[in-house]
Short mmCIF file of C-alpha atoms in Angstrom, two decimals:
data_model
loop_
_atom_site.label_atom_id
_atom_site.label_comp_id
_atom_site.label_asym_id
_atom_site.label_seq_id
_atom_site.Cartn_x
_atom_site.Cartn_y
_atom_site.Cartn_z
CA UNK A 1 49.21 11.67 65.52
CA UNK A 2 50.18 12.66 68.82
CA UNK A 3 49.35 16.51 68.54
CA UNK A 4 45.75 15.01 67.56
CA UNK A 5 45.98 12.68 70.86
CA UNK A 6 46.65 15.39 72.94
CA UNK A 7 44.84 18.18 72.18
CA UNK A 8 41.62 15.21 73.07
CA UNK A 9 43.60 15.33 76.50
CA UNK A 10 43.02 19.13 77.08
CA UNK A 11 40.49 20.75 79.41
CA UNK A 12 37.61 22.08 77.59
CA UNK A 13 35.73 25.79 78.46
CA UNK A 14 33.25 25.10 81.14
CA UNK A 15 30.07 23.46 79.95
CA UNK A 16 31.56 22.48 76.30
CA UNK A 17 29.33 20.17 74.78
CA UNK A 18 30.66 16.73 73.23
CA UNK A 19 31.39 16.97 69.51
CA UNK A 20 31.32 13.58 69.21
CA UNK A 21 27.88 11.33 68.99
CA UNK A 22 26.31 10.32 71.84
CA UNK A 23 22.45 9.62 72.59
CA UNK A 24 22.16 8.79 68.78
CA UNK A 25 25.61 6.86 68.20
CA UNK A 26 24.11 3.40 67.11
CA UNK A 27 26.79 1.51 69.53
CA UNK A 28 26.67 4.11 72.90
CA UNK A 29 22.83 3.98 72.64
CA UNK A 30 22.24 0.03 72.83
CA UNK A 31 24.53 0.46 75.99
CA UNK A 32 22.47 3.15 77.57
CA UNK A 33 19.27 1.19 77.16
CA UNK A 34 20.69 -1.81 78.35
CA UNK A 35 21.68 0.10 81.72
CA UNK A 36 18.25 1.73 81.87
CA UNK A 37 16.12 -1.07 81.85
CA UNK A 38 18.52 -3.05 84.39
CA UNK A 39 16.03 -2.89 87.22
CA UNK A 40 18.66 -3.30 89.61
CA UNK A 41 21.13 -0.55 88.02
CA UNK A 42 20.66 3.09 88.96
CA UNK A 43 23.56 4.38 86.74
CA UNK A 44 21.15 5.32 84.29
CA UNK A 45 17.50 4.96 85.47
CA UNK A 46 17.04 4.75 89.18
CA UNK A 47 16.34 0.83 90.61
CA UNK A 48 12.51 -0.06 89.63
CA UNK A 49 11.34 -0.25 93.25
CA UNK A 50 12.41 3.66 93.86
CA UNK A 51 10.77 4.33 90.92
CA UNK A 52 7.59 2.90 91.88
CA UNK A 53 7.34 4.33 95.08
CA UNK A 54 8.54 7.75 93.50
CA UNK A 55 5.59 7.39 91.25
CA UNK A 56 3.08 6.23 94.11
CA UNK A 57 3.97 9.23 95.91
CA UNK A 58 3.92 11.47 92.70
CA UNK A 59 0.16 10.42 92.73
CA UNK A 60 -0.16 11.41 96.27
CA UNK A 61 1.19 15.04 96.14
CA UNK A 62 -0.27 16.40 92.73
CA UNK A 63 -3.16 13.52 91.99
CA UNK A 64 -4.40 13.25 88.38
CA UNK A 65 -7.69 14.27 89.48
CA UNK A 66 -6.71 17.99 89.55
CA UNK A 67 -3.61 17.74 87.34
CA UNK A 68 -4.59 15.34 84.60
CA UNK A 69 -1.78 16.01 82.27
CA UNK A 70 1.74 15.06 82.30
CA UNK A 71 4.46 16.12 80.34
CA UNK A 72 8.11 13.58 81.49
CA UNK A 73 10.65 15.71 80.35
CA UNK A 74 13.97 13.03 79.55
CA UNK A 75 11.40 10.27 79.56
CA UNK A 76 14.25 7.74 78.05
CA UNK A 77 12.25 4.20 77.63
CA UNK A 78 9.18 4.97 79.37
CA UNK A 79 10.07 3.50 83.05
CA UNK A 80 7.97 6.64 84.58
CA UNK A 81 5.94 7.06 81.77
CA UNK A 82 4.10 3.59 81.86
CA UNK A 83 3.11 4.08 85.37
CA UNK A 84 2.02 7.08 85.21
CA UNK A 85 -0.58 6.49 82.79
CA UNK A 86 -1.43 3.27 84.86
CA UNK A 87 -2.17 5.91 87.88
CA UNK A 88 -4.30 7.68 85.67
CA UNK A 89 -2.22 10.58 84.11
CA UNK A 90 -2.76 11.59 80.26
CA UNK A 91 1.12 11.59 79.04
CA UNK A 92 3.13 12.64 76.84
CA UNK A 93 7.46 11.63 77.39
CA UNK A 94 9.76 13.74 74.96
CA UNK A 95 13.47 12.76 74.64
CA UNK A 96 16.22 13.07 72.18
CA UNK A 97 17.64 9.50 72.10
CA UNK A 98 15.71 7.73 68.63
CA UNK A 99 16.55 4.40 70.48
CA UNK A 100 14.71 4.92 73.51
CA UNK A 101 11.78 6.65 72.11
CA UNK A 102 11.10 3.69 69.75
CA UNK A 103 11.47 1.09 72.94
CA UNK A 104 8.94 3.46 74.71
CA UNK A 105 6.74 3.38 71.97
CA UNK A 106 7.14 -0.14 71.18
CA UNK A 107 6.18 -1.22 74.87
CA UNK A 108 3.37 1.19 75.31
CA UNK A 109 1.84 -0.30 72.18
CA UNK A 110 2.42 -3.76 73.52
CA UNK A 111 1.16 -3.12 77.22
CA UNK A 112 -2.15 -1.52 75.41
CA UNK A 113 -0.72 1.73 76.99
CA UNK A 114 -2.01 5.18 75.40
CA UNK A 115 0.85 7.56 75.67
CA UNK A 116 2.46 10.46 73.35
CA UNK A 117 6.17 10.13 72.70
CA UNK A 118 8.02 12.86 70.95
CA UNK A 119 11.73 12.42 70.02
CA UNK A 120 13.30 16.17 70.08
CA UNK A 121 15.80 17.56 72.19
CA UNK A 122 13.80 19.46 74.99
CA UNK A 123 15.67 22.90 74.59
CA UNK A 124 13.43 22.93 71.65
CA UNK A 125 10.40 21.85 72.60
CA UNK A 126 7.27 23.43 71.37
CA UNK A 127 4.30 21.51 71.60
CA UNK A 128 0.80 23.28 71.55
CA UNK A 129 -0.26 21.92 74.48
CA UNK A 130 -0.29 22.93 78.49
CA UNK A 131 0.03 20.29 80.87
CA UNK A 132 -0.94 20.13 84.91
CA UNK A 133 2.10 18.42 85.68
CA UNK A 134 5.64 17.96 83.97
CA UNK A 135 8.10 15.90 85.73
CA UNK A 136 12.28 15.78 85.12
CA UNK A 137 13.65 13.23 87.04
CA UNK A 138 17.14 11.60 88.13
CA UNK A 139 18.89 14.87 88.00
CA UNK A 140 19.02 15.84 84.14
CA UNK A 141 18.54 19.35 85.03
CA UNK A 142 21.79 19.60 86.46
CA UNK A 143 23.87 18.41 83.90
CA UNK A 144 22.78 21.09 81.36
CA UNK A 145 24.49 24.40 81.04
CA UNK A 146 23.68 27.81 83.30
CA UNK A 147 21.95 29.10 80.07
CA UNK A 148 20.30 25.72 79.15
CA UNK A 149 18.65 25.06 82.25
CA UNK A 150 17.28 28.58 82.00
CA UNK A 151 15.93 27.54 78.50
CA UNK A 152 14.52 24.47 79.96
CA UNK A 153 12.52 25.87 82.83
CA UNK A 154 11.25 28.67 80.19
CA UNK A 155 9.72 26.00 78.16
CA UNK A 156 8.51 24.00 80.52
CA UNK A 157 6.85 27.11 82.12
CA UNK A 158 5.36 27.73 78.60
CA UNK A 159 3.46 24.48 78.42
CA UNK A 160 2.55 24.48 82.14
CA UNK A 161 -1.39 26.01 82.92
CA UNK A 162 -1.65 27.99 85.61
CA UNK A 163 -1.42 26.42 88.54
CA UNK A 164 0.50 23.84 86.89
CA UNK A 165 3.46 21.93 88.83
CA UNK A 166 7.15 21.04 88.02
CA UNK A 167 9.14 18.01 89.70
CA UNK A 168 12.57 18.06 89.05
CA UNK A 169 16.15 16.95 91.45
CA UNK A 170 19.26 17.54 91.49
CA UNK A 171 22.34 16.27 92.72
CA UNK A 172 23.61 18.33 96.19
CA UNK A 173 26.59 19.94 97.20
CA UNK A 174 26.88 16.83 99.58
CA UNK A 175 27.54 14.98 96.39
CA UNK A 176 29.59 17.44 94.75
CA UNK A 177 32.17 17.44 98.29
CA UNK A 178 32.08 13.42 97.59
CA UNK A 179 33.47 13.85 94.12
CA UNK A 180 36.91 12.61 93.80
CA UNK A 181 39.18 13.82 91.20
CA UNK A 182 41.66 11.46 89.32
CA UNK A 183 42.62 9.83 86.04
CA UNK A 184 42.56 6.07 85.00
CA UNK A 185 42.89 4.34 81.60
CA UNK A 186 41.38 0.96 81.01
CA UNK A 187 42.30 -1.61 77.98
CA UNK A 188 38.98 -3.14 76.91
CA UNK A 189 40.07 -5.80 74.49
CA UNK A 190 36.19 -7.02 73.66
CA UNK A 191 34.37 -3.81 73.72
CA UNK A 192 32.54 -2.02 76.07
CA UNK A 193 30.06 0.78 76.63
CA UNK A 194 31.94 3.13 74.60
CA UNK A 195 32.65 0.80 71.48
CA UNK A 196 31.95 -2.51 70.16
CA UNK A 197 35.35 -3.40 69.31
CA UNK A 198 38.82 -3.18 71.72
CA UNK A 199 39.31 0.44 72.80
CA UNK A 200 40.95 2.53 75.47
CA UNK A 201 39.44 4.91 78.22
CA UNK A 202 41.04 7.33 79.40
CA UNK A 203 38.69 9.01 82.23
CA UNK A 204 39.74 12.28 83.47
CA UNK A 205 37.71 13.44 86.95
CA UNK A 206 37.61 16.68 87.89
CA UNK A 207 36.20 19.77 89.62
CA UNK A 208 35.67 22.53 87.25
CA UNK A 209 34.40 24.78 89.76
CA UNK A 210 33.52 25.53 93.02
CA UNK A 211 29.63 23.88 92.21
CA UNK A 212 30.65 21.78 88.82
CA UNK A 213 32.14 18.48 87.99
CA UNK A 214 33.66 17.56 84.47
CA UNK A 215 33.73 13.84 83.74
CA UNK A 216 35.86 13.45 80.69
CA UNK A 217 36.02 10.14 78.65
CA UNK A 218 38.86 9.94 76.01
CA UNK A 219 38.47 6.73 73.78
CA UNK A 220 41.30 5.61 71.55
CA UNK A 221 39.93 2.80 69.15
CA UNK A 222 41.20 1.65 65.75
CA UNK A 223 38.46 3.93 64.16
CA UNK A 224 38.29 6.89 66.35
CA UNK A 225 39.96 9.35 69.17
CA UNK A 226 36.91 10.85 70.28
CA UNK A 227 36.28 12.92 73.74
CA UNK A 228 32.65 12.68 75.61
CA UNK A 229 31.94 15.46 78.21
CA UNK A 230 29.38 14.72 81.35
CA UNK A 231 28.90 18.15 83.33
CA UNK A 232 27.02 17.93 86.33
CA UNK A 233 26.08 21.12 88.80
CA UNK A 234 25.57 20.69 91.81
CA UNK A 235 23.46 23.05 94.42
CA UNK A 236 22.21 23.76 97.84
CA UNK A 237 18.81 24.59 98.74
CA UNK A 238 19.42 28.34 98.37
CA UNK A 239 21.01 28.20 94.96
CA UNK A 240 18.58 26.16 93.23
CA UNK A 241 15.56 28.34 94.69
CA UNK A 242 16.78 31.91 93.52
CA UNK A 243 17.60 29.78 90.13
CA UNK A 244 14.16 28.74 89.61
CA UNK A 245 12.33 31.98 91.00
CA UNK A 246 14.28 33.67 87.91
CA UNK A 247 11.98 32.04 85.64
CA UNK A 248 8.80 32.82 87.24
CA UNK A 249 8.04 29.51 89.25
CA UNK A 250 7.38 29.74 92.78
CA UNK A 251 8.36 26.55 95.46
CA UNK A 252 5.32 24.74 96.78
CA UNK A 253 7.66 22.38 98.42
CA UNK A 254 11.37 20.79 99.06
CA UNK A 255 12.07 17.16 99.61
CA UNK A 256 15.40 14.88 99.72
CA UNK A 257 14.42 12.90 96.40
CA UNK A 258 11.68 12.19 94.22
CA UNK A 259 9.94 9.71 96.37
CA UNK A 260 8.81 12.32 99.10
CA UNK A 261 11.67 11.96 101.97
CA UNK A 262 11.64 14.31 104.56
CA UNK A 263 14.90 17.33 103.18
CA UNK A 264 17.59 17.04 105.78
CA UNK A 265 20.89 18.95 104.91
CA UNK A 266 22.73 15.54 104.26
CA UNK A 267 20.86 14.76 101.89
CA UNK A 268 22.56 13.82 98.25
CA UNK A 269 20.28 15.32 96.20
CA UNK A 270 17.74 17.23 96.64
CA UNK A 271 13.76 17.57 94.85
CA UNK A 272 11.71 20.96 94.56
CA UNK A 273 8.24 20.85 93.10
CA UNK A 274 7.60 23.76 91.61
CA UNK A 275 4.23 25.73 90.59
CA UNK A 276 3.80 28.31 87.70
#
């Protein structure tokens, strides 16, 4: 028993991915969608008035008139997706979480809204279909691995046209000098995010390297020991433009977030949009 609770205590290699369930675990899954659609939550989904104005100013800076459509790369429940197609975009969200696809498609039929949801995890994405525009938003790109955000930008550059545009962010080495390392445990005696029933977290915050973060969650329940990894990379301006220029996209412009600020080097994240 405790060689089994240990060895969930150890370090992992850099960018190990979680062998337990996670966007599909029936429990972990309600959770997530409950924190997305909180409006006034950004732990998941940012608050609903950023994402409106990130939206309005989407429309602004590649209009749907010359980049009709849009392919929302992590679209979770549709927060980005429904307005798009209100501003005129033809969409299509992919994601890999069953729970929020079938919210996204359950609203969109209720709003009377027309838009393509594919559940599949977008490292293997292969659609046969180009797009104008693909947008992925609230730093997902950054908490993939070195190789799988080079597999990500190579398929989104497949189903790009010519001319077609990428928005993505990403969180800045502002944020990553922020990060504070530590480790807490927590008694939960009615549940929580992690499990319905009483469990114990153990989080473990750290800096894996000099531009990655490792935040690991150890859960001890009656059922389970089970370990979740969340890696997030972190860049500067420089970093994230020769990354991208490896793939073949070229910078049309860089911003502080997704709703169009002016970049400043402060800045905790920072937005490129990108064109094939």
């Amino acid at each position: 028993m405790y060689d089994n609770i240990s060895k969930k205590f150890e370090l992992p290699t850099l960018y190990k991915e979680s062998e337990a369930a996670f966007w599909d675990d029936d429990h972990i899954s309600k959770q997530m969608l409950i924190a997305h659609l909180d409006p006034d939550f950004d732990g998941a989904s940012r608050k609903l008035d950023f994402i409106e104005k990130s939206v309005s100013w989407i429309k602004k800076i590649v209009p749907p008139q010359s980049y009709q459509s849009l392919l929302d790369i992590g679209c979770g429940p549709g927060l980005y997706t429904e307005r798009f197609v209100t501003e005129g975009y033809t969409v299509t969200g992919v994601d890999f979480s069953r729970r929020s696809i079938c919210y996204a498609r359950h609203s969109a039929r209720k709003a009377g809204l027309d838009i393509d949801y594919i559940c599949k995890n977008y490292l293997a994405l292969d659609i046969d279909k180009q797009f104008g525009l693909s947008t992925m938003i609230y730093c997902d790109y950054g908490a993939l691995s070195t190789e799988n955000r080079r597999i990500v930008l190579q398929n989104i550059y497949k189903h790009l046209k010519p001319g077609g545009k990428l928005l993505l962010d990403v969180f800045s080495m502002v944020q990553y000098n922020k990060f504070q390392e530590q480790q807490t445990w927590e008694l939960h005696k009615k549940g929580g995010f992690w499990r319905e029933k009483e469990y114990v977290e153990v989080k473990n915050f750290c800096k894996f390297s000099e531009c990655v973060t490792l935040e690991q969650f150890i859960i001890i329940s009656n059922q389970d020991i089970a370990t979740y990894y969340l890696w997030n990379t972190y860049f500067t301006k420089e970093t994230l433009a020769k990354e991208v220029r490896e793939t073949g996209f070229e910078i049309s412009g860089v911003y502080s977030d997704v709703a169009g600020k002016q970049f400043y080097e402060g800045s905790p994240t920072i937005a490129v949009l990108l064109v094939k």
